[in-house]
Every structure is written in structure tokens, then in C-alpha cells.
Amino acid sequence: MIEVRHLRKEYPNVTPLTDVNATIGKGEVVSVIGPSGTGKSTLLRCLNGMERPSSGEIFLDGVNIYKDPGTIAKVRQKMGMVFQSFNLFSHLTIIENTMMAPVDLLGLARQEAYDEAMRLLKSVGLAQKAKNYPDELSGGQQQRAAIVRALAMRPEVLLFDEPTSALDPTMVGEVLAVIRNLAKEGLTMVIVTHEMKFARDVSSRIFYMDQGIIYEEGTPEDIFGNPRKQRTRVFVKQLRNFHYDIESRNFDFVAVANSLAEFAHRQALSPAQNLKFQQLFEEMCVSVILPVLPDAGMSLSFDASCSEGGEACEVIMRWEGKRFNPMEEGDELAVKIALAKTKSANYSYENGSNLIQINFDKA
């Protein structure tokens, strides 16, 4: 359905796409993953004509979409796009946002557009919000409305540019549920996402982008379970690891705790596992170890990781200085809270370096 040949996109100071080649079949769900700055969003914007490639070709149903200006307009009607920032018109109600393009571009009668919009809003649980304005909805509700607005144009392909990145973690699930349902209905979709478990669950194929190309592609099992190339292996390994270096007593505790919670969420860990990571960070790392470290040259690293599927989790804390065994010398209550329901906890000291390793399983 979509074919990309030697796609290149250059800007004055950067070239995000160097030589992208890909094919996407009708009904496929392709998730595009990779480090920041590797051209994932640029690829989507080239697919629907928002950005014109520097060179290369894109075909939709065998038609070169950049053959002439009139082709692009037709492509945009066939290829809907959902952005991370919603892009709803704030002065229009949700039903008006949904109806506008079908009436203006598809020529639907207002009653037909209204009936179709209400059907779509009902399908994502927003029928009661039809006459509300965007700022009266939560972020998750606004993104669902944005998806409905794209669907109202009856697209053959739907593009998603990190549709959950602007959402609070508590709202991510409701948007992903809508996309999952669309996948079951057989809609062709290309999704740029950092939600790796979602990508694994919903995708027929994964594109891993790096160095301005589709560096590796394959089934979710190929990419997440048995990647062939080194950069892919490094990226997948990093997905299951959280790292932070504390170099001051005045570090942003709240931001780190939130990032750790987001890591647990992305790994689809249980609330109990998330709580245990937080307890180990707050009680053992911050309350027990940090106070004994000197102000000058302070360095305390916190690493959290989990196995594929989240069956086993591990926390490692390292710091330099005098020998200090938190489990023997730390505050008894804080240590007890931190180590509750853990599988093992081991301390070692070698060449002026302290290390504690804690393991726990899925609750």
C-alpha cells in the first residue's frame, strides 16, 4: 500500500533522513521506534506531505505522491494524522471539530457528518462530551477526540506521531485502548511511539530507526526478543534500564521519582513493583545512603532494571567512600521498608567502592 524509496530529508544544519526504504502492506500496523532525533516524526510528515523530501519517492497505492501538487491534497484525504499535541481547534466544540473537515473537504451533508461524528465519538466513549470545548476535556479525552477527528475523514491509512507523549501516565491507557481497537478492525497504521509494550502487543512489524535509516525491521519478537544488529540490541537493552547519578543533596527528587514511575509504567510493571522501586529509591538511596556521603565529590548512582515481561526486577546502588553497609548501619525502619518483599539483598565493598544489589520478583 505504501512504498518508500531512498527517502532523504535535509535541513540547513541536520539531515534526519539519509536513505529510508520501506514497504507497508494494507492492514499492517507498523510501529516506528528508535532514539530521539533519528527522523521518526520527519518520516511521518514526509508520508502525508507535510514535509517535502529532499530526494526519493513515496508511493501510495502505486501513485507517486509527489508527482504533482494536486496529488498531495488527495493523499492527505487518504492518510489521516494524529499529533502528540492534539491540535484541536479551541474555539470549536468537539462535535464541530469532528464535522468540519468531512463537510468542507468530503462534501458531506451536515446531518450525515453529525451522525457519523456522534457514532465515532460514542465508539471512544466521548458522546457525552460532544458539545464541550477542548479545554474542558482531559488530555486523554482530547487525544481520543483528535483520533475521532482523523477517522471522520475515512482515511485508508492513519499516522500517529507519539500520541501519548504529552499525556499524564494515568491517561495513556485510554488512548492506547482506542488504537488497539483500530488495529483489530484492520486499519492500516504507522505509529511513532515510545510505548514499547504497546508496540510489541499491537504491531505486525517494527521499524527501528537510527542513523537516518530504517536500521532494522522485523516482527515484534524479532526486534524485542532477538535483534540482529548491535545498535538495536543496545537500544532494546536500555529500554529495560533506568539510571540516575546523584551529585548533590539538592537534586530534583520529585523529577527523578516521576521518571522512575514512568519507567515502571512503560515496562507494564505491576503497582507493587512500581512501589518497590520507589521505596528502594526513597528509603534506601535517599534516606539511608545519601546522608552519610560527603558534600564534596558526592557520587551515588541508582540503577533499576527488569527482565522481559517484568518477571524479575533489580536495583543496584553504587557510591565511593568509606565502607558503609546500609543493611547493618542504616536506619532500621527505613531499611525494613525498603527491603520488605524483596528476594535478595547483597552488599559488597571493594577498593573504596560500595555496592548494594537488591532483587525482587513480580508480585
Short mmCIF file of N, CA and C in Angstrom, two decimals, residues 133-291:
data_model
loop_
_atom_site.label_atom_id
_atom_site.label_comp_id
_atom_site.label_asym_id
_atom_site.label_seq_id
_atom_site.Cartn_x
_atom_site.Cartn_y
_atom_site.Cartn_z
N TYR A 133 -15.97 22.07 24.81
CA TYR A 133 -14.81 22.61 24.11
C TYR A 133 -13.56 21.84 24.56
N PRO A 134 -12.51 21.83 23.73
CA PRO A 134 -11.32 21.03 24.06
C PRO A 134 -10.75 21.29 25.45
N ASP A 135 -10.72 22.56 25.89
CA ASP A 135 -10.10 22.84 27.19
C ASP A 135 -10.95 22.35 28.36
N GLU A 136 -12.14 21.82 28.08
CA GLU A 136 -12.97 21.24 29.13
C GLU A 136 -12.76 19.74 29.25
N LEU A 137 -11.87 19.19 28.43
CA LEU A 137 -11.58 17.75 28.43
C LEU A 137 -10.19 17.50 29.01
N SER A 138 -10.00 16.31 29.53
CA SER A 138 -8.66 15.92 29.98
C SER A 138 -7.77 15.68 28.77
N GLY A 139 -6.48 15.54 29.00
CA GLY A 139 -5.56 15.28 27.91
C GLY A 139 -5.88 14.00 27.16
N GLY A 140 -6.23 12.96 27.90
CA GLY A 140 -6.59 11.69 27.27
C GLY A 140 -7.84 11.81 26.42
N GLN A 141 -8.82 12.56 26.93
CA GLN A 141 -10.05 12.77 26.17
C GLN A 141 -9.79 13.60 24.92
N GLN A 142 -8.93 14.61 25.02
CA GLN A 142 -8.60 15.41 23.85
C GLN A 142 -7.91 14.57 22.78
N GLN A 143 -7.04 13.67 23.19
CA GLN A 143 -6.36 12.85 22.19
C GLN A 143 -7.32 11.86 21.54
N ARG A 144 -8.25 11.33 22.32
CA ARG A 144 -9.27 10.47 21.72
C ARG A 144 -10.12 11.25 20.72
N ALA A 145 -10.43 12.51 21.07
CA ALA A 145 -11.18 13.36 20.14
C ALA A 145 -10.38 13.62 18.87
N ALA A 146 -9.07 13.79 19.01
CA ALA A 146 -8.21 14.01 17.84
C ALA A 146 -8.20 12.77 16.93
N ILE A 147 -8.22 11.60 17.54
CA ILE A 147 -8.27 10.36 16.75
C ILE A 147 -9.60 10.28 15.99
N VAL A 148 -10.69 10.62 16.67
CA VAL A 148 -12.01 10.62 16.03
C VAL A 148 -12.04 11.61 14.87
N ARG A 149 -11.46 12.79 15.07
CA ARG A 149 -11.43 13.78 14.00
C ARG A 149 -10.71 13.22 12.77
N ALA A 150 -9.63 12.50 12.99
CA ALA A 150 -8.91 11.90 11.86
C ALA A 150 -9.74 10.80 11.20
N LEU A 151 -10.42 9.99 12.01
CA LEU A 151 -11.23 8.90 11.48
C LEU A 151 -12.43 9.41 10.68
N ALA A 152 -12.92 10.59 11.03
CA ALA A 152 -14.09 11.15 10.35
C ALA A 152 -13.82 11.41 8.88
N MET A 153 -12.56 11.51 8.50
CA MET A 153 -12.20 11.71 7.10
C MET A 153 -12.12 10.39 6.32
N ARG A 154 -12.46 9.30 7.00
CA ARG A 154 -12.48 7.97 6.39
C ARG A 154 -11.15 7.63 5.71
N PRO A 155 -10.05 7.75 6.47
CA PRO A 155 -8.73 7.53 5.87
C PRO A 155 -8.47 6.05 5.58
N GLU A 156 -7.60 5.81 4.62
CA GLU A 156 -7.14 4.45 4.35
C GLU A 156 -5.93 4.11 5.23
N VAL A 157 -5.22 5.15 5.64
CA VAL A 157 -4.05 4.99 6.49
C VAL A 157 -4.13 6.02 7.61
N LEU A 158 -3.74 5.62 8.82
CA LEU A 158 -3.72 6.56 9.93
C LEU A 158 -2.31 6.60 10.50
N LEU A 159 -1.76 7.82 10.61
CA LEU A 159 -0.42 8.03 11.13
C LEU A 159 -0.52 8.61 12.54
N PHE A 160 0.28 8.08 13.45
CA PHE A 160 0.29 8.57 14.83
C PHE A 160 1.70 9.02 15.18
N ASP A 161 1.85 10.28 15.57
CA ASP A 161 3.16 10.80 15.95
C ASP A 161 3.23 10.92 17.47
N GLU A 162 3.74 9.87 18.12
CA GLU A 162 3.86 9.80 19.57
C GLU A 162 2.58 10.28 20.25
N PRO A 163 1.48 9.58 20.04
CA PRO A 163 0.18 10.05 20.50
C PRO A 163 0.01 10.12 22.01
N THR A 164 0.92 9.53 22.78
CA THR A 164 0.75 9.56 24.24
C THR A 164 1.84 10.35 24.95
N SER A 165 2.77 10.95 24.22
CA SER A 165 3.92 11.57 24.88
C SER A 165 3.55 12.82 25.67
N ALA A 166 2.45 13.47 25.33
CA ALA A 166 2.05 14.69 26.05
C ALA A 166 1.08 14.39 27.18
N LEU A 167 0.82 13.11 27.43
CA LEU A 167 -0.20 12.74 28.40
C LEU A 167 0.39 12.34 29.74
N ASP A 168 -0.34 12.60 30.80
CA ASP A 168 -0.02 12.06 32.10
C ASP A 168 -0.13 10.54 32.03
N PRO A 169 0.76 9.80 32.73
CA PRO A 169 0.72 8.34 32.65
C PRO A 169 -0.65 7.72 32.92
N THR A 170 -1.46 8.38 33.77
CA THR A 170 -2.77 7.83 34.08
C THR A 170 -3.73 7.90 32.89
N MET A 171 -3.42 8.74 31.88
CA MET A 171 -4.30 8.90 30.73
C MET A 171 -3.85 8.10 29.51
N VAL A 172 -2.64 7.56 29.58
CA VAL A 172 -2.08 6.87 28.41
C VAL A 172 -2.92 5.66 28.01
N GLY A 173 -3.35 4.90 29.01
CA GLY A 173 -4.07 3.65 28.74
C GLY A 173 -5.33 3.84 27.92
N GLU A 174 -6.07 4.93 28.17
CA GLU A 174 -7.34 5.12 27.46
C GLU A 174 -7.11 5.39 25.97
N VAL A 175 -6.00 6.08 25.64
CA VAL A 175 -5.69 6.34 24.24
C VAL A 175 -5.17 5.07 23.56
N LEU A 176 -4.30 4.35 24.24
CA LEU A 176 -3.77 3.11 23.66
C LEU A 176 -4.89 2.10 23.42
N ALA A 177 -5.90 2.08 24.29
CA ALA A 177 -7.02 1.16 24.10
C ALA A 177 -7.77 1.45 22.81
N VAL A 178 -7.93 2.74 22.49
CA VAL A 178 -8.61 3.12 21.24
C VAL A 178 -7.79 2.65 20.04
N ILE A 179 -6.47 2.84 20.09
CA ILE A 179 -5.61 2.45 18.97
C ILE A 179 -5.62 0.92 18.82
N ARG A 180 -5.63 0.22 19.94
CA ARG A 180 -5.70 -1.25 19.87
C ARG A 180 -6.97 -1.70 19.14
N ASN A 181 -8.07 -1.05 19.45
CA ASN A 181 -9.33 -1.42 18.79
C ASN A 181 -9.28 -1.15 17.29
N LEU A 182 -8.64 -0.05 16.90
CA LEU A 182 -8.49 0.25 15.47
C LEU A 182 -7.64 -0.81 14.78
N ALA A 183 -6.62 -1.29 15.47
CA ALA A 183 -5.77 -2.34 14.91
C ALA A 183 -6.57 -3.61 14.66
N LYS A 184 -7.47 -3.92 15.59
CA LYS A 184 -8.30 -5.13 15.43
C LYS A 184 -9.25 -5.01 14.24
N GLU A 185 -9.61 -3.76 13.91
CA GLU A 185 -10.53 -3.53 12.79
C GLU A 185 -9.83 -3.57 11.44
N GLY A 186 -8.50 -3.70 11.44
CA GLY A 186 -7.77 -3.86 10.19
C GLY A 186 -7.35 -2.57 9.52
N LEU A 187 -7.39 -1.43 10.25
CA LEU A 187 -6.96 -0.18 9.66
C LEU A 187 -5.44 -0.16 9.54
N THR A 188 -4.95 0.29 8.41
CA THR A 188 -3.50 0.42 8.22
C THR A 188 -3.00 1.58 9.06
N MET A 189 -1.97 1.33 9.88
CA MET A 189 -1.47 2.37 10.77
C MET A 189 0.04 2.36 10.83
N VAL A 190 0.60 3.56 10.94
CA VAL A 190 2.02 3.73 11.21
C VAL A 190 2.12 4.57 12.46
N ILE A 191 2.78 4.05 13.49
CA ILE A 191 2.76 4.66 14.82
C ILE A 191 4.18 4.92 15.30
N VAL A 192 4.54 6.18 15.46
CA VAL A 192 5.78 6.53 16.14
C VAL A 192 5.47 6.54 17.63
N THR A 193 6.16 5.72 18.40
CA THR A 193 5.80 5.57 19.81
C THR A 193 7.01 5.25 20.67
N HIS A 194 6.91 5.65 21.93
CA HIS A 194 7.91 5.22 22.92
C HIS A 194 7.28 4.22 23.89
N GLU A 195 6.04 3.82 23.64
CA GLU A 195 5.37 2.82 24.48
C GLU A 195 5.72 1.44 23.94
N MET A 196 6.79 0.85 24.47
CA MET A 196 7.34 -0.35 23.86
C MET A 196 6.46 -1.60 24.05
N LYS A 197 5.84 -1.73 25.20
CA LYS A 197 4.97 -2.89 25.38
C LYS A 197 3.78 -2.80 24.43
N PHE A 198 3.24 -1.60 24.28
CA PHE A 198 2.15 -1.39 23.34
C PHE A 198 2.60 -1.73 21.92
N ALA A 199 3.78 -1.25 21.53
CA ALA A 199 4.30 -1.54 20.19
C ALA A 199 4.43 -3.05 19.98
N ARG A 200 4.89 -3.72 21.00
CA ARG A 200 5.06 -5.17 20.88
C ARG A 200 3.71 -5.88 20.76
N ASP A 201 2.74 -5.40 21.50
CA ASP A 201 1.44 -6.08 21.53
C ASP A 201 0.62 -5.85 20.26
N VAL A 202 0.68 -4.65 19.70
CA VAL A 202 -0.27 -4.26 18.66
C VAL A 202 0.29 -4.35 17.24
N SER A 203 1.63 -4.38 17.10
CA SER A 203 2.24 -4.23 15.78
C SER A 203 2.38 -5.55 15.03
N SER A 204 2.24 -5.45 13.71
CA SER A 204 2.59 -6.60 12.87
C SER A 204 4.08 -6.54 12.53
N ARG A 205 4.62 -5.31 12.45
CA ARG A 205 6.05 -5.13 12.23
C ARG A 205 6.56 -3.93 13.00
N ILE A 206 7.86 -3.95 13.28
CA ILE A 206 8.54 -2.85 13.95
C ILE A 206 9.63 -2.31 13.04
N PHE A 207 9.70 -0.98 12.90
CA PHE A 207 10.83 -0.33 12.25
C PHE A 207 11.68 0.30 13.36
N TYR A 208 12.95 -0.10 13.45
CA TYR A 208 13.87 0.56 14.36
C TYR A 208 14.69 1.55 13.55
N MET A 209 14.55 2.84 13.84
CA MET A 209 15.26 3.87 13.08
C MET A 209 16.49 4.36 13.83
N ASP A 210 17.57 4.50 13.09
CA ASP A 210 18.82 5.02 13.64
C ASP A 210 19.69 5.45 12.48
N GLN A 211 20.51 6.47 12.70
CA GLN A 211 21.44 6.96 11.67
C GLN A 211 20.72 7.38 10.37
N GLY A 212 19.48 7.85 10.51
CA GLY A 212 18.76 8.36 9.35
C GLY A 212 18.19 7.32 8.42
N ILE A 213 18.17 6.06 8.86
CA ILE A 213 17.65 4.98 8.03
C ILE A 213 16.78 4.08 8.89
N ILE A 214 16.04 3.18 8.24
CA ILE A 214 15.41 2.09 8.98
C ILE A 214 16.50 1.05 9.19
N TYR A 215 17.11 1.13 10.35
CA TYR A 215 18.32 0.36 10.66
C TYR A 215 18.04 -1.14 10.73
N GLU A 216 16.86 -1.48 11.27
CA GLU A 216 16.45 -2.88 11.35
C GLU A 216 14.93 -2.95 11.40
N GLU A 217 14.36 -3.92 10.75
CA GLU A 217 12.91 -4.13 10.81
C GLU A 217 12.61 -5.61 10.99
N GLY A 218 11.44 -5.88 11.55
CA GLY A 218 11.06 -7.26 11.75
C GLY A 218 9.80 -7.34 12.59
N THR A 219 9.42 -8.54 12.95
CA THR A 219 8.28 -8.72 13.83
C THR A 219 8.64 -8.21 15.22
N PRO A 220 7.64 -7.98 16.07
CA PRO A 220 7.97 -7.57 17.45
C PRO A 220 8.91 -8.55 18.14
N GLU A 221 8.72 -9.83 17.90
CA GLU A 221 9.61 -10.83 18.51
C GLU A 221 11.03 -10.69 17.98
N ASP A 222 11.16 -10.42 16.68
CA ASP A 222 12.49 -10.22 16.09
C ASP A 222 13.21 -9.05 16.75
N ILE A 223 12.53 -7.93 16.87
CA ILE A 223 13.18 -6.70 17.34
C ILE A 223 13.39 -6.71 18.85
N PHE A 224 12.37 -7.08 19.60
CA PHE A 224 12.49 -7.02 21.05
C PHE A 224 13.10 -8.28 21.65
N GLY A 225 12.91 -9.41 20.99
CA GLY A 225 13.40 -10.67 21.55
C GLY A 225 14.72 -11.14 20.99
N ASN A 226 14.99 -10.82 19.72
CA ASN A 226 16.21 -11.34 19.10
C ASN A 226 16.73 -10.37 18.03
N PRO A 227 17.07 -9.14 18.42
CA PRO A 227 17.57 -8.19 17.43
C PRO A 227 18.90 -8.65 16.85
N ARG A 228 19.09 -8.42 15.54
CA ARG A 228 20.28 -8.92 14.85
C ARG A 228 21.44 -7.93 14.90
N LYS A 229 21.14 -6.62 14.95
CA LYS A 229 22.18 -5.62 14.82
C LYS A 229 22.52 -4.97 16.17
N GLN A 230 23.77 -4.53 16.28
CA GLN A 230 24.29 -4.06 17.56
C GLN A 230 23.52 -2.87 18.12
N ARG A 231 23.27 -1.85 17.30
CA ARG A 231 22.57 -0.67 17.80
C ARG A 231 21.17 -1.01 18.29
N THR A 232 20.52 -1.93 17.61
CA THR A 232 19.19 -2.35 18.05
C THR A 232 19.28 -3.05 19.40
N ARG A 233 20.27 -3.91 19.54
CA ARG A 233 20.43 -4.63 20.82
C ARG A 233 20.69 -3.66 21.97
N VAL A 234 21.53 -2.65 21.72
CA VAL A 234 21.82 -1.67 22.77
C VAL A 234 20.56 -0.89 23.13
N PHE A 235 19.79 -0.48 22.13
CA PHE A 235 18.56 0.29 22.36
C PHE A 235 17.56 -0.53 23.18
N VAL A 236 17.35 -1.77 22.79
CA VAL A 236 16.38 -2.63 23.49
C VAL A 236 16.82 -2.87 24.92
N LYS A 237 18.12 -3.06 25.13
CA LYS A 237 18.62 -3.26 26.49
C LYS A 237 18.38 -2.03 27.35
N GLN A 238 18.63 -0.85 26.77
CA GLN A 238 18.43 0.39 27.52
C GLN A 238 16.98 0.62 27.90
N LEU A 239 16.07 0.09 27.10
CA LEU A 239 14.65 0.26 27.40
C LEU A 239 14.29 -0.33 28.75
N ARG A 240 15.00 -1.37 29.14
CA ARG A 240 14.67 -2.07 30.38
C ARG A 240 15.57 -1.64 31.54
N ASN A 241 16.21 -0.47 31.37
CA ASN A 241 17.10 0.03 32.42
C ASN A 241 16.83 1.50 32.70
N PHE A 242 16.87 1.84 33.98
CA PHE A 242 16.74 3.23 34.43
C PHE A 242 18.00 3.59 35.19
N HIS A 243 18.60 4.74 34.87
CA HIS A 243 19.85 5.13 35.53
C HIS A 243 19.78 6.59 35.95
N TYR A 244 20.30 6.88 37.16
CA TYR A 244 20.40 8.27 37.59
C TYR A 244 21.61 8.42 38.52
N ASP A 245 22.37 9.50 38.32
CA ASP A 245 23.51 9.82 39.17
C ASP A 245 23.15 11.01 40.06
N ILE A 246 23.25 10.80 41.37
CA ILE A 246 23.01 11.88 42.33
C ILE A 246 24.35 12.52 42.67
N GLU A 247 24.48 13.82 42.38
CA GLU A 247 25.74 14.51 42.61
C GLU A 247 25.59 15.70 43.55
N SER A 248 24.40 15.83 44.14
CA SER A 248 24.15 16.92 45.08
C SER A 248 22.99 16.55 45.97
N ARG A 249 23.02 17.02 47.21
CA ARG A 249 21.88 16.77 48.11
C ARG A 249 20.63 17.51 47.63
N ASN A 250 20.83 18.51 46.80
CA ASN A 250 19.72 19.33 46.33
C ASN A 250 19.21 18.91 44.96
N PHE A 251 19.40 17.65 44.60
CA PHE A 251 18.92 17.17 43.30
C PHE A 251 17.40 17.19 43.26
N ASP A 252 16.85 17.15 42.05
CA ASP A 252 15.40 17.22 41.87
C ASP A 252 14.77 15.87 42.19
N PHE A 253 14.48 15.66 43.44
CA PHE A 253 13.95 14.38 43.92
C PHE A 253 12.63 14.02 43.24
N VAL A 254 11.74 15.00 43.11
CA VAL A 254 10.41 14.74 42.54
C VAL A 254 10.52 14.31 41.08
N ALA A 255 11.38 14.99 40.32
CA ALA A 255 11.53 14.65 38.91
C ALA A 255 12.08 13.25 38.72
N VAL A 256 13.04 12.86 39.55
CA VAL A 256 13.62 11.52 39.44
C VAL A 256 12.59 10.46 39.81
N ALA A 257 11.84 10.70 40.89
CA ALA A 257 10.81 9.74 41.30
C ALA A 257 9.75 9.58 40.20
N ASN A 258 9.38 10.69 39.55
CA ASN A 258 8.41 10.61 38.46
C ASN A 258 8.98 9.85 37.26
N SER A 259 10.25 10.07 36.96
CA SER A 259 10.89 9.35 35.84
C SER A 259 10.96 7.86 36.14
N LEU A 260 11.22 7.52 37.39
CA LEU A 260 11.26 6.11 37.78
C LEU A 260 9.87 5.48 37.65
N ALA A 261 8.83 6.23 38.04
CA ALA A 261 7.46 5.74 37.90
C ALA A 261 7.11 5.56 36.42
N GLU A 262 7.57 6.49 35.58
CA GLU A 262 7.31 6.38 34.14
C GLU A 262 8.01 5.15 33.56
N PHE A 263 9.23 4.89 34.03
CA PHE A 263 9.95 3.69 33.59
C PHE A 263 9.14 2.43 33.94
N ALA A 264 8.63 2.35 35.15
CA ALA A 264 7.83 1.20 35.56
C ALA A 264 6.57 1.07 34.72
N HIS A 265 5.96 2.22 34.41
CA HIS A 265 4.76 2.20 33.58
C HIS A 265 5.06 1.67 32.19
N ARG A 266 6.14 2.15 31.58
CA ARG A 266 6.48 1.72 30.22
C ARG A 266 6.82 0.25 30.14
N GLN A 267 7.30 -0.30 31.24
CA GLN A 267 7.60 -1.73 31.25
C GLN A 267 6.37 -2.56 31.63
N ALA A 268 5.23 -1.87 31.85
CA ALA A 268 3.97 -2.53 32.24
C ALA A 268 4.16 -3.33 33.52
N LEU A 269 4.93 -2.77 34.46
CA LEU A 269 5.12 -3.43 35.74
C LEU A 269 3.89 -3.22 36.62
N SER A 270 3.73 -4.09 37.59
CA SER A 270 2.57 -4.01 38.47
C SER A 270 2.71 -2.84 39.43
N PRO A 271 1.59 -2.37 40.01
CA PRO A 271 1.68 -1.30 41.02
C PRO A 271 2.62 -1.68 42.17
N ALA A 272 2.64 -2.96 42.55
CA ALA A 272 3.51 -3.40 43.64
C ALA A 272 4.98 -3.27 43.25
N GLN A 273 5.31 -3.58 42.00
CA GLN A 273 6.69 -3.44 41.54
C GLN A 273 7.09 -1.97 41.47
N ASN A 274 6.19 -1.13 40.98
CA ASN A 274 6.47 0.30 40.95
C ASN A 274 6.70 0.84 42.36
N LEU A 275 5.87 0.41 43.29
CA LEU A 275 6.02 0.85 44.68
C LEU A 275 7.36 0.42 45.24
N LYS A 276 7.78 -0.80 44.92
CA LYS A 276 9.05 -1.30 45.45
C LYS A 276 10.22 -0.51 44.90
N PHE A 277 10.19 -0.17 43.62
CA PHE A 277 11.24 0.68 43.06
C PHE A 277 11.28 2.02 43.80
N GLN A 278 10.09 2.60 44.04
CA GLN A 278 10.03 3.89 44.73
C GLN A 278 10.56 3.78 46.16
N GLN A 279 10.20 2.70 46.85
CA GLN A 279 10.67 2.51 48.23
C GLN A 279 12.18 2.35 48.29
N LEU A 280 12.74 1.60 47.36
CA LEU A 280 14.19 1.42 47.35
C LEU A 280 14.90 2.73 47.06
N PHE A 281 14.32 3.52 46.17
CA PHE A 281 14.93 4.81 45.85
C PHE A 281 14.80 5.78 47.03
N GLU A 282 13.59 5.91 47.57
CA GLU A 282 13.34 6.90 48.60
C GLU A 282 13.93 6.50 49.96
N GLU A 283 13.73 5.26 50.35
CA GLU A 283 14.16 4.83 51.69
C GLU A 283 15.64 4.47 51.74
N MET A 284 16.06 3.59 50.84
CA MET A 284 17.44 3.11 50.90
C MET A 284 18.42 4.13 50.31
N CYS A 285 18.09 4.62 49.12
CA CYS A 285 19.01 5.51 48.42
C CYS A 285 19.07 6.90 49.04
N VAL A 286 17.89 7.53 49.17
CA VAL A 286 17.84 8.92 49.61
C VAL A 286 17.91 9.07 51.13
N SER A 287 17.17 8.24 51.87
CA SER A 287 17.08 8.41 53.33
C SER A 287 18.24 7.77 54.10
N VAL A 288 18.80 6.68 53.55
CA VAL A 288 19.83 5.94 54.29
C VAL A 288 21.24 6.23 53.78
N ILE A 289 21.44 6.11 52.47
CA ILE A 289 22.80 6.24 51.93
C ILE A 289 23.21 7.69 51.74
N LEU A 290 22.35 8.52 51.13
CA LEU A 290 22.72 9.89 50.80
C LEU A 290 23.22 10.70 52.00
N PRO A 291 22.59 10.60 53.20
CA PRO A 291 23.04 11.42 54.34
C PRO A 291 24.46 11.14 54.80
#
